[in-house]
Coordinates of C-alpha atoms in Angstrom, one line a residue:
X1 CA 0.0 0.0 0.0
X2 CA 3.0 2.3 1.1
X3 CA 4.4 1.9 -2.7
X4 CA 0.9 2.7 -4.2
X5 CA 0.2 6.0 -1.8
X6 CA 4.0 7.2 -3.0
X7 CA 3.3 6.5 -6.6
X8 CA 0.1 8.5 -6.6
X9 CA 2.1 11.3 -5.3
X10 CA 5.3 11.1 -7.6
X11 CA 5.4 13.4 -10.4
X12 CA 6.8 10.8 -12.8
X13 CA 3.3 8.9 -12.7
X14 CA 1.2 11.8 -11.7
X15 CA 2.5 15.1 -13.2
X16 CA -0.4 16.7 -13.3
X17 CA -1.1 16.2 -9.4
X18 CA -4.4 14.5 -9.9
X19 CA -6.2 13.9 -7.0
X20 CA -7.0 9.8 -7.3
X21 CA -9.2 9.5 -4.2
X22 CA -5.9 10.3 -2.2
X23 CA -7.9 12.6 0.6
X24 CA -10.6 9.8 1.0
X25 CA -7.4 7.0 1.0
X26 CA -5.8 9.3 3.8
X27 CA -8.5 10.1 5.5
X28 CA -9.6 6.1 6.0
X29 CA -5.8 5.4 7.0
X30 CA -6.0 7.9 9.6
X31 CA -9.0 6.8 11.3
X32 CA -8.3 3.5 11.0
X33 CA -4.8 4.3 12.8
X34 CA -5.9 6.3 15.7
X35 CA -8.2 3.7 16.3
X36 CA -11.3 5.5 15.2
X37 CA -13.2 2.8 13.7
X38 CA -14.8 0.1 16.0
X39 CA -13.5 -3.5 15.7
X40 CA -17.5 -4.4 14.1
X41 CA -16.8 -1.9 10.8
X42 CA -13.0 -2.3 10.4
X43 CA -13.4 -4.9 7.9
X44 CA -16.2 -3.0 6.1
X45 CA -13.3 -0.1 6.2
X46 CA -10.5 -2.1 5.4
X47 CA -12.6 -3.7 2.1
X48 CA -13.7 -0.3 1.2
X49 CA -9.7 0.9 1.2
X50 CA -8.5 -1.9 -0.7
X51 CA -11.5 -1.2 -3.5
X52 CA -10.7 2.6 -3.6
X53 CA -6.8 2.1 -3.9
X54 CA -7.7 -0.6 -6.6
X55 CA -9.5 2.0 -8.3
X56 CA -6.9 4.7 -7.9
X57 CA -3.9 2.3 -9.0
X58 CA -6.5 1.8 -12.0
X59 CA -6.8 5.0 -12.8
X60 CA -3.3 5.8 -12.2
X61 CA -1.9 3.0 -14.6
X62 CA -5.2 4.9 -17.5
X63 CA -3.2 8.1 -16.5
X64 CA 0.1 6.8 -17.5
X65 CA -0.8 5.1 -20.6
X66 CA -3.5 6.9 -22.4
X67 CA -3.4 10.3 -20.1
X68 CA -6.9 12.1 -19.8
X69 CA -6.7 14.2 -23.5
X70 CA -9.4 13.4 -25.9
X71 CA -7.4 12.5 -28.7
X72 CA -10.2 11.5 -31.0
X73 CA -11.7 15.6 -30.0
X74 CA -8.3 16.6 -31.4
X75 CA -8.8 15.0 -34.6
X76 CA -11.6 16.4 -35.6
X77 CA -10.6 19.8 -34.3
X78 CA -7.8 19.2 -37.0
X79 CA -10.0 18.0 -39.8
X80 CA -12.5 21.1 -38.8
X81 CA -9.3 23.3 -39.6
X82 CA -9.6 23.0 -43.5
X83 CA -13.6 23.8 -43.1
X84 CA -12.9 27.0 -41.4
X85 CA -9.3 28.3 -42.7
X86 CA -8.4 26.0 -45.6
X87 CA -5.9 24.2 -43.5
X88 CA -4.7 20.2 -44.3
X89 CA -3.7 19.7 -40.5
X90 CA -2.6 15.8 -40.8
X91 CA -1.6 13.8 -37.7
X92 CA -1.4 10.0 -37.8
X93 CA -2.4 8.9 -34.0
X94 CA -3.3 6.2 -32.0
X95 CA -4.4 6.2 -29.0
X96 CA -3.2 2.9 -27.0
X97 CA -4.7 0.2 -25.3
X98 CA -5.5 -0.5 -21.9
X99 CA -2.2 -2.6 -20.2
X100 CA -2.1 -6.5 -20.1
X101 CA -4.3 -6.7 -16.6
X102 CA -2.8 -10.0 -15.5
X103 CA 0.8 -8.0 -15.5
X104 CA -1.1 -5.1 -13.5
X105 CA -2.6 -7.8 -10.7
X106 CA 1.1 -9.3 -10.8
X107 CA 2.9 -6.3 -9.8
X108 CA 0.4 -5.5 -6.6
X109 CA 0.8 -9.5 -5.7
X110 CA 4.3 -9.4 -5.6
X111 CA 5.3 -5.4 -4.8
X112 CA 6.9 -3.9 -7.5
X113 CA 4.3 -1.5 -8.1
X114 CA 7.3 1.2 -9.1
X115 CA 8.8 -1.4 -11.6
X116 CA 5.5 -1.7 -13.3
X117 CA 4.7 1.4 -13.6
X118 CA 8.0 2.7 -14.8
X119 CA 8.0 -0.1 -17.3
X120 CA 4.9 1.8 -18.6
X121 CA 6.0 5.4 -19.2
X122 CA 6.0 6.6 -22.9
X123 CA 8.7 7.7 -24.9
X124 CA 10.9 7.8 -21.2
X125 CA 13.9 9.5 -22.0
X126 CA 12.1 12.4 -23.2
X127 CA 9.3 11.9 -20.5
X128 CA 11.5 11.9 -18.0
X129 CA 13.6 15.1 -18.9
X130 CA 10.1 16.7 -18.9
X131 CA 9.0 15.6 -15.7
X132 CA 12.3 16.7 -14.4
X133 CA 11.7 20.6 -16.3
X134 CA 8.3 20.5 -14.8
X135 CA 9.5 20.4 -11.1
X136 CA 12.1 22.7 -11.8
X137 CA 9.5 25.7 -13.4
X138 CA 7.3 24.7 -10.5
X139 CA 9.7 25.7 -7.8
X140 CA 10.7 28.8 -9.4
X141 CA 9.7 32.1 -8.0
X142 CA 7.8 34.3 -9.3
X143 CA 9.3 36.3 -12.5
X144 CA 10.0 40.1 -11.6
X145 CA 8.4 42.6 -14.1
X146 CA 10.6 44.4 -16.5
X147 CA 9.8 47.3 -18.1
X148 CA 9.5 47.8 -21.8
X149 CA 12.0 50.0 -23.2
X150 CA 13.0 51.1 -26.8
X151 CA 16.3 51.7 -26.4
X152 CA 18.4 48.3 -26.4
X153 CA 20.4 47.2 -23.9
X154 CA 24.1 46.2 -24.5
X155 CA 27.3 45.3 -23.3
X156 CA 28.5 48.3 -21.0
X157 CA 25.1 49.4 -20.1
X158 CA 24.0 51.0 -17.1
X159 CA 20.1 50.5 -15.7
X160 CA 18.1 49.8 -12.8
X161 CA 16.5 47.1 -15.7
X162 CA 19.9 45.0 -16.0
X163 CA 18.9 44.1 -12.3
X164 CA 16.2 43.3 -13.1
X165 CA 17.2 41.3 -16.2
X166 CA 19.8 39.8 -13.8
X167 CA 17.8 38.8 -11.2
X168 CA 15.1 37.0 -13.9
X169 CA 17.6 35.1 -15.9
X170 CA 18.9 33.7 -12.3
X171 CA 15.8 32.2 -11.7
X172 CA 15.5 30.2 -14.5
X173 CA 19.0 29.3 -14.2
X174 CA 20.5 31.3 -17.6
X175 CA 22.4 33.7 -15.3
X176 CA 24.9 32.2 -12.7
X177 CA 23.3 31.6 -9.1
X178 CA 26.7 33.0 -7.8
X179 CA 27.2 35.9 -10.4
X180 CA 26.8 39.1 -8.8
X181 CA 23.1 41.3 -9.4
X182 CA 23.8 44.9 -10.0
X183 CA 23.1 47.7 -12.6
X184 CA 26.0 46.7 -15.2
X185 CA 25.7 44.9 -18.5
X186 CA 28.3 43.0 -18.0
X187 CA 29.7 39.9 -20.3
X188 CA 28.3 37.8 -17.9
X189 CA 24.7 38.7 -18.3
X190 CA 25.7 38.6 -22.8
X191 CA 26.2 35.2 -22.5
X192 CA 23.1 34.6 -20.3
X193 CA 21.3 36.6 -22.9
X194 CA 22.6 34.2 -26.0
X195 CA 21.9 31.4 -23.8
X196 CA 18.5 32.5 -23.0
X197 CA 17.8 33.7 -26.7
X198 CA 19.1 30.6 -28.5
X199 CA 16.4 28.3 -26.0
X200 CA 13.6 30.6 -27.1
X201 CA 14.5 31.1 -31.1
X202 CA 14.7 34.7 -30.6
X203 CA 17.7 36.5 -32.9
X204 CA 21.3 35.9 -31.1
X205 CA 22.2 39.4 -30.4
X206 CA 23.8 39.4 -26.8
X207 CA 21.2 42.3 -26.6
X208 CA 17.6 43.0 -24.7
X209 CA 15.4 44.4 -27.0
X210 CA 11.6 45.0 -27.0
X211 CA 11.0 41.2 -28.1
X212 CA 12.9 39.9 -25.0
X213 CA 11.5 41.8 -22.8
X214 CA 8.2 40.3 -23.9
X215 CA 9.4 36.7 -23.6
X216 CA 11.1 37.4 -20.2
X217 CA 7.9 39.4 -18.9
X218 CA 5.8 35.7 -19.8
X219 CA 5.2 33.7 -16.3
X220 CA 6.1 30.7 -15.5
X221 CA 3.2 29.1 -15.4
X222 CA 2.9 30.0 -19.2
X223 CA 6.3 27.6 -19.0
X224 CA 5.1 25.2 -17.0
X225 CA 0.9 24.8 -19.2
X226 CA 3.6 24.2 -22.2
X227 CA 5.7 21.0 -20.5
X228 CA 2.4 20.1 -19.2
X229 CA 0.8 19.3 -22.8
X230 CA 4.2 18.2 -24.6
X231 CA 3.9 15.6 -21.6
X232 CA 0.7 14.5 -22.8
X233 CA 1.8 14.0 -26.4
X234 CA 4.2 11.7 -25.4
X235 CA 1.4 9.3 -24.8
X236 CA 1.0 9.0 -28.6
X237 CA 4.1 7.3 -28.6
X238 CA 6.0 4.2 -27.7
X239 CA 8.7 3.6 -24.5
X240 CA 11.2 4.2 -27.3
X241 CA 12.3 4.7 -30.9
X242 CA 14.4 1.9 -32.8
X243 CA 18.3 1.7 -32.1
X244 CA 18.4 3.8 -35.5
X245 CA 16.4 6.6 -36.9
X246 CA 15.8 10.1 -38.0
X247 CA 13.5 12.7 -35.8
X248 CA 12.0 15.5 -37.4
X249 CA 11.1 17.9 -34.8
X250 CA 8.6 20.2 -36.8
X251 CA 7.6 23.0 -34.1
X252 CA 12.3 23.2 -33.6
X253 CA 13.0 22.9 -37.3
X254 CA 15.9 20.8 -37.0
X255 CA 16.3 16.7 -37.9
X256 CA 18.3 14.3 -35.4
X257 CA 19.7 11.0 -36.6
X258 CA 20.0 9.0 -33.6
X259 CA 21.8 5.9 -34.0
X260 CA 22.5 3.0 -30.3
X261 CA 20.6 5.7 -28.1
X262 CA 23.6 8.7 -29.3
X263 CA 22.9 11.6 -31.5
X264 CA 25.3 11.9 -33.9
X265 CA 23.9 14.1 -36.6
X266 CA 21.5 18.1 -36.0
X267 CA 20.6 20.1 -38.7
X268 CA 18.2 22.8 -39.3
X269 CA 15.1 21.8 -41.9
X270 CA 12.4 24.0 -43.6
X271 CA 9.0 22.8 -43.0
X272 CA 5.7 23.3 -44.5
X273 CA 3.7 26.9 -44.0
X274 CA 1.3 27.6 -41.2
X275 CA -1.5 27.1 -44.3
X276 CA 0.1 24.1 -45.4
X277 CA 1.2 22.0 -42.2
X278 CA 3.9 19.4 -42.7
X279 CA 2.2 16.2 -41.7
X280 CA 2.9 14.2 -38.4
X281 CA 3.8 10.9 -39.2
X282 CA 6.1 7.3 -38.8
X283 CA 8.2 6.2 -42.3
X284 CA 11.1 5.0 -43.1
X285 CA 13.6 5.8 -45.6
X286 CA 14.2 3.3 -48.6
X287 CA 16.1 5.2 -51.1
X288 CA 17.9 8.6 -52.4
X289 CA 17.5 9.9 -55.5
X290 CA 20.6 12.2 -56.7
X291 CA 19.6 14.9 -59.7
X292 CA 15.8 14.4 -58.9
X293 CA 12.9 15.7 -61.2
X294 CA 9.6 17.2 -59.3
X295 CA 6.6 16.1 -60.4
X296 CA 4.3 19.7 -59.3
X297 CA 1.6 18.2 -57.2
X298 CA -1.8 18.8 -58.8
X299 CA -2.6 21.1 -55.7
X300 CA 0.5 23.3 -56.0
X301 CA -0.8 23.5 -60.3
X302 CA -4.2 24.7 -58.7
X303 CA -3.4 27.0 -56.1
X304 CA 0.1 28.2 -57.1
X305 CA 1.2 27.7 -60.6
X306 CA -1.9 28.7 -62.9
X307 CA -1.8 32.2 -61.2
X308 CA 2.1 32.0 -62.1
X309 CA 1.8 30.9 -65.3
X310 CA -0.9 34.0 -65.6
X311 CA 1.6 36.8 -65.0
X312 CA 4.9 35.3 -66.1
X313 CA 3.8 32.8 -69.4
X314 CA 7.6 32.2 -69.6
X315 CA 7.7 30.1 -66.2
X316 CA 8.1 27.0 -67.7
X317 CA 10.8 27.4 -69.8
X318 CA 12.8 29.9 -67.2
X319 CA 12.7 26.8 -64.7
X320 CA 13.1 23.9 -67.0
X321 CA 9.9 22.4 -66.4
X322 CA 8.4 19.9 -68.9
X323 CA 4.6 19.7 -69.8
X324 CA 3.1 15.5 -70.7
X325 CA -0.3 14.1 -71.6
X326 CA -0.1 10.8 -70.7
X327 CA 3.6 10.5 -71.8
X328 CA 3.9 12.7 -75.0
X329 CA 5.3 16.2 -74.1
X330 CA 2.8 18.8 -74.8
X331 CA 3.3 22.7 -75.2
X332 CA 0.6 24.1 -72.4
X333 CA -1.9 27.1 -72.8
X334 CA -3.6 29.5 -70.2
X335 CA -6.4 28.3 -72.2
X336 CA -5.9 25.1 -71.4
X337 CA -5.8 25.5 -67.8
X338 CA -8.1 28.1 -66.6
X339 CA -11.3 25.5 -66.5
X340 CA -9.1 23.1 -63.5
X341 CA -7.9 26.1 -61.1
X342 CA -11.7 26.3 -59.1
X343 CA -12.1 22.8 -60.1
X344 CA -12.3 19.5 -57.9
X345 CA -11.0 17.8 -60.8
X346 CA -7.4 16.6 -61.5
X347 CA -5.9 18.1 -63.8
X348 CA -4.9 15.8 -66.9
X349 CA -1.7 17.0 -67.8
X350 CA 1.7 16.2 -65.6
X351 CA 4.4 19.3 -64.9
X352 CA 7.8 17.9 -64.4
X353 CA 11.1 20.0 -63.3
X354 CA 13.8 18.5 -65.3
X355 CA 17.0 17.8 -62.8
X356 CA 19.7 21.0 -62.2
X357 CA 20.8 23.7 -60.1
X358 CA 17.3 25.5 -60.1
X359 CA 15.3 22.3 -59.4
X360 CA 12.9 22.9 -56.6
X361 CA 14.4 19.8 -54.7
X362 CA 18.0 20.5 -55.4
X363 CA 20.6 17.6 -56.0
X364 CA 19.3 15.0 -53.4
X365 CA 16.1 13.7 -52.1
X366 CA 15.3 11.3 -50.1
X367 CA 12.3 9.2 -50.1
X368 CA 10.1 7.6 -47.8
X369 CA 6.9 7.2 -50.2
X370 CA 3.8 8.3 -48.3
X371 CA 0.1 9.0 -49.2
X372 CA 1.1 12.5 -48.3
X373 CA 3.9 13.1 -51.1
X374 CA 6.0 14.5 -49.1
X375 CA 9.8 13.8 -48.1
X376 CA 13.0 15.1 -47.3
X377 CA 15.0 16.9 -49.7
X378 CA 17.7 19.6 -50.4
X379 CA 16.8 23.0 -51.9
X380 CA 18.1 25.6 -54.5
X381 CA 17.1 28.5 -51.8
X382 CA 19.6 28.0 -48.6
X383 CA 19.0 31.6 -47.1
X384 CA 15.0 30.0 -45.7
X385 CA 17.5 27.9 -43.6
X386 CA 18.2 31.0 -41.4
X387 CA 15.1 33.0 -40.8
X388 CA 13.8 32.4 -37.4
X389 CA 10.5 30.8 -38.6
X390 CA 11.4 28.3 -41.2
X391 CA 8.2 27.8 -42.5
X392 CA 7.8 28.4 -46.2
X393 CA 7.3 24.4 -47.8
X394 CA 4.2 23.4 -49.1
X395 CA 4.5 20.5 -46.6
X396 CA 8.2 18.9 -47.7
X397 CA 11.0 19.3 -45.3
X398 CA 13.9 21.3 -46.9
X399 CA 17.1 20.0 -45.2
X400 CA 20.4 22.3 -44.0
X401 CA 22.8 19.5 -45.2
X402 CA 21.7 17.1 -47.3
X403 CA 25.2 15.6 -48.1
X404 CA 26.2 14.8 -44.5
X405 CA 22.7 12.9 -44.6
X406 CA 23.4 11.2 -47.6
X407 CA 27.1 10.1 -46.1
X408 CA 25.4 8.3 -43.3
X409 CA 23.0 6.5 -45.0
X410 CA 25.5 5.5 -47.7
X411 CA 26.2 3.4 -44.9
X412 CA 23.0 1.3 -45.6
X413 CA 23.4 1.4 -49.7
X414 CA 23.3 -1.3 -52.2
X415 CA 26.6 -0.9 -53.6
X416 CA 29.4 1.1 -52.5
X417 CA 29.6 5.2 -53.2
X418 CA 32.3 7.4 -52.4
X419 CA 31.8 11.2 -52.1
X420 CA 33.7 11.4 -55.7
X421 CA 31.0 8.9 -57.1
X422 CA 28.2 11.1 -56.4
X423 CA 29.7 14.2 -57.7
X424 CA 30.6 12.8 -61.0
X425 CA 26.3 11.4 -61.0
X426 CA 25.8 14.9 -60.2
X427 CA 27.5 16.8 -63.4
X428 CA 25.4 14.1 -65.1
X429 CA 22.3 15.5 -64.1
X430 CA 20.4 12.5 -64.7
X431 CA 17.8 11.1 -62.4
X432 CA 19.9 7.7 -59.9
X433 CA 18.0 5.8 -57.3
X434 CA 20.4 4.5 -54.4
X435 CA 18.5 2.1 -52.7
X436 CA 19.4 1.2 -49.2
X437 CA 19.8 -2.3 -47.6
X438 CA 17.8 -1.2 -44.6
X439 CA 15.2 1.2 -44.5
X440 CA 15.8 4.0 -42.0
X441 CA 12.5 4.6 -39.7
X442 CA 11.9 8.3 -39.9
X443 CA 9.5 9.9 -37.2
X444 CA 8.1 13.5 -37.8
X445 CA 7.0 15.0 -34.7
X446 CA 5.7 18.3 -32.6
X447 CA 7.4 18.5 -29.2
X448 CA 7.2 22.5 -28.6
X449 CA 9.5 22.0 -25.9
X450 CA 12.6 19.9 -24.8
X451 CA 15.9 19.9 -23.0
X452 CA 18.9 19.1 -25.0
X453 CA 22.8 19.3 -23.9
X454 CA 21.6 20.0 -20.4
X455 CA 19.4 23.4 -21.3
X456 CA 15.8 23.2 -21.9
X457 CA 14.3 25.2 -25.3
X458 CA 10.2 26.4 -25.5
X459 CA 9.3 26.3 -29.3
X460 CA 6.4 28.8 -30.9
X461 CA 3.6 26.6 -31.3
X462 CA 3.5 27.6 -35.1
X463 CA 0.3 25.4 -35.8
X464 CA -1.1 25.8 -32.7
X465 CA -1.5 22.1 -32.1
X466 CA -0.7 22.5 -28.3
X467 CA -3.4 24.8 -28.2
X468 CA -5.6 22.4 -29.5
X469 CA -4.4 19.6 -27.4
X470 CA -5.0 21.7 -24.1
X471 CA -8.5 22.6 -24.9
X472 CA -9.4 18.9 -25.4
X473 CA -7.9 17.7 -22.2
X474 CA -10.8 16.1 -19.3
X475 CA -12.5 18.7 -17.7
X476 CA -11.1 21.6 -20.0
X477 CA -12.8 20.5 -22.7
X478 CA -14.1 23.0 -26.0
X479 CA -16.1 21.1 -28.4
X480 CA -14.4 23.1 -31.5
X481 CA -11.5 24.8 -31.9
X482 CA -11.2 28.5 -33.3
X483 CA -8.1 29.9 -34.4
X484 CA -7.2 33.4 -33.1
X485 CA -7.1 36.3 -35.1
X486 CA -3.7 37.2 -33.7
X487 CA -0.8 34.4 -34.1
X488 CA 2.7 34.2 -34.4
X489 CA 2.5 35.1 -38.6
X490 CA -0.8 35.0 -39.9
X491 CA -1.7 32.7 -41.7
X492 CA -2.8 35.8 -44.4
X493 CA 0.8 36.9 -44.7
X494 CA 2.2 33.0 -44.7
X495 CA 0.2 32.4 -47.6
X496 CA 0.2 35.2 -49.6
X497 CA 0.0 34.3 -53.3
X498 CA 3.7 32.9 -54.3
X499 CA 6.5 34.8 -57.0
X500 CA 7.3 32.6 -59.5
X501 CA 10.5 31.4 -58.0
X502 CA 8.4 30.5 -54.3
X503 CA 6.9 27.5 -56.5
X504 CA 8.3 24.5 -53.9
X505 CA 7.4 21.2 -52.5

């Protein structure tokens, strides 16, 4: 019972401090210690205990598994986004089954309730680290207030607000706990700055500015509602990921390649627009294609390129795309087109850019095919790579560096290719598949925030996912979802109508 009462109050099961009958469990221990209950009803009040910290250990183990969000409310929250704003929000989830109750009855029979119910936390690495960032922003005192300013703080500074800044940044441990608070900018408080910037994807400037002061002036428990539903996500997921495989984290817009529990590969990634969410899925990568052609998906023709083709006829031929009917190359007309732009129809006629420096998918891509269409791939435009906000794909993930990719999973190719191999495939600019050996699992996910390296990062929630997740949690239920008029980047301005060269996958 001891094991059971400490477990209901350990944050690792119970991070979200529900209540589980505890008070009625406590309150039956107590009178049954101070001898309250008369020898006629204590077994009465020692049956009723067992049933209620049955229950509880129950509920408890439901907690753990499934946690209390209505995933299947979150769905259609996400399918109700392209009713009322146009938006393909795609999330492949599961929610899982109820344990094996046989192992559940074992681990009360023979006392290792802690064992079971460790062996049952999702995704645990991550979990845990979570768990651990959730006590911490718990503890934390209260943020002081800083005032706005327009005038940037710097290096050399003097101000009653560096204090301030000082004392902030000390509580959630950016600024030394033994540096010293006073009125100077010193290099101390810089690198806290670049420390606290870089964890929050604000511009590294070593300065305060209005934007910081914004973040800093947030409270903690605006921290702590954030760890709180990234907690629940992780209930979507298994205890862990295979011994090799590649994370897309969309909400961080970086990939990981993980490989025996290490990470031995970062890189930053462009993913799909706030209109056009990258989906959220599990896949594996099979093959590579150097010097690939892009077939233009017939919603890109609808919504971006007959608009193009409109003010720039010479689109085509400036970016070396190819027009086909069936497979005879065809010279295209507005006329031609116009009829399919409003229509729910296909249409008949395929747009394919041949291989080379301008292609939309640059020299590499690599496949992991998907009802979605959409993969991993290098890009002709590397300056996306380092605005704040990399969202500008029409759901593809544009990555930083495609070649140290590639290198690793040459590892896994049919056939042997050195770095001089694929160069000379690449001056040939001909389409070649490299298949691999072993497919690679690839997991695209949404973790808003995380600790890495020992420092813990809070991500924008660009599609607003979270927000959806925490109005479909028990009790704090909505039964639709509407999306505010005032976001990070609206979605207006994210999906203004494209220039010729912002045609991409």
């Amino acid at each position: 019972m001891s094991q059971l009462i400490q477990a209901l109050n350990d944050p690792l099961f119970n991070y979200k401090n529900k209540s589980f009958d505890q008070k009625s469990i406590k309150r039956l221990f107590f009178l049954l210690d101070a001898g309250d209950i008369s020898s006629g009803k204590q077994a009465a009040v020692y049956a009723r205990l067992d049933l209620m910290l049955s229950n509880s250990f129950v509920r408890l183990v439901r907690f753990i598994v499934q946690g209390d969000v209505d995933w299947n409310l979150v769905q259609k929250k996400l399918e109700g986004l392209e009713q009322s704003d146009r938006i393909r929000a795609r999330w492949e989830m599961s929610s899982k089954l109820f344990p094996n109750q046989n192992q559940l009855v074992s681990a009360v029979t023979n006392g290792n309730i802690y064992d079971y119910l460790s062996s049952l936390i999702p995704m645990e690495k991550r979990y845990k680290k979570l768990v651990k960032l959730l006590k911490d922003y718990r503890v934390m005192d209260k943020f002081p207030k800083i005032k706005y300013s327009n005038k940037e703080l710097k290096i050399g500074n003097r101000s009653s607000r560096v204090e301030q800044i000082k004392k902030r940044l000390q509580i959630s441990g950016d600024y030394p706990k033994d540096a010293s608070i006073n009125s100077k900018f010193d290099e101390t408080l810089r690198q806290a700055v670049i420390t606290y910037q870089k964890r929050y994807l604000l511009k590294v400037t070593g300065m305060v500015d209005k934007t910081m002061t914004y973040y800093l002036n947030q409270p903690a428990k605006t921290n702590i509602q954030s760890i709180i539903t990234n907690l629940d996500k992780t209930k979507l997921y298994t205890k862990s990921f295979e011994d090799e495989y590649v994370e897309v984290n969309i909400p961080d817009f970086n990939l990981r390649y993980y490989k025996d529990d290490e990470k031995i590969m970062k890189m930053g990634l462009v993913v799909g627009r706030i209109d056009r969410p990258t989906p959220l899925f599990h896949n594996a990568i099979r093959y590579m294609v150097i010097n690939p052609t892009w077939t233009i998906p017939d919603s890109l023709i609808k919504r971006d390129l007959i608009h193009v083709l409109r003010d720039n006829p010479a689109y085509l031929e400036e970016n070396n795309i190819h027009v086909y009917s069936g497979n005879k190359e065809i010279n295209i007309t507005q006329k031609m087109l116009d009829p399919y732009e409003t229509s729910k129809k296909r249409v008949p006629y395929r747009f394919v850019q041949f291989p080379g420096d301008n292609n939309a998918l640059g020299r590499i891509k690599f496949m992991f095919p998907n009802k979605y269409a959409v993969y991993l791939h290098d890009t002709d435009n590397k300056t996306l790579l380092s605005r704040r906000y990399k969202i500008y794909s029409s759901g593809c993930m544009r990555v930083e560096k495609p070649f140290e990719l590639m290198d690793i999973l040459l590892e896994h190719a049919k056939g042997s290719y050195s770095r001089s191999d694929i160069e000379e495939i690449i001056t040939t600019d001909k389409p070649t598949t490299i298949k691999l050996r072993k497919p690679i699992p690839v997991h695209i996910l949404y973790f808003t925030v995380y600790e890495e390296d020992g420092l813990a990062y809070f991500k924008n929630d660009i599609y607003l996912y979270d927000k959806i997740i925490e109005e479909s949690v028990e009790g704090h239920k909505k039964a639709t979802f509407t999306v505010p008029e005032k976001r990070m980047i609206s979605v207006k301005k994210n999906a203004q109508s494209k220039k010729p060269e912002q045609i991409k996958p």
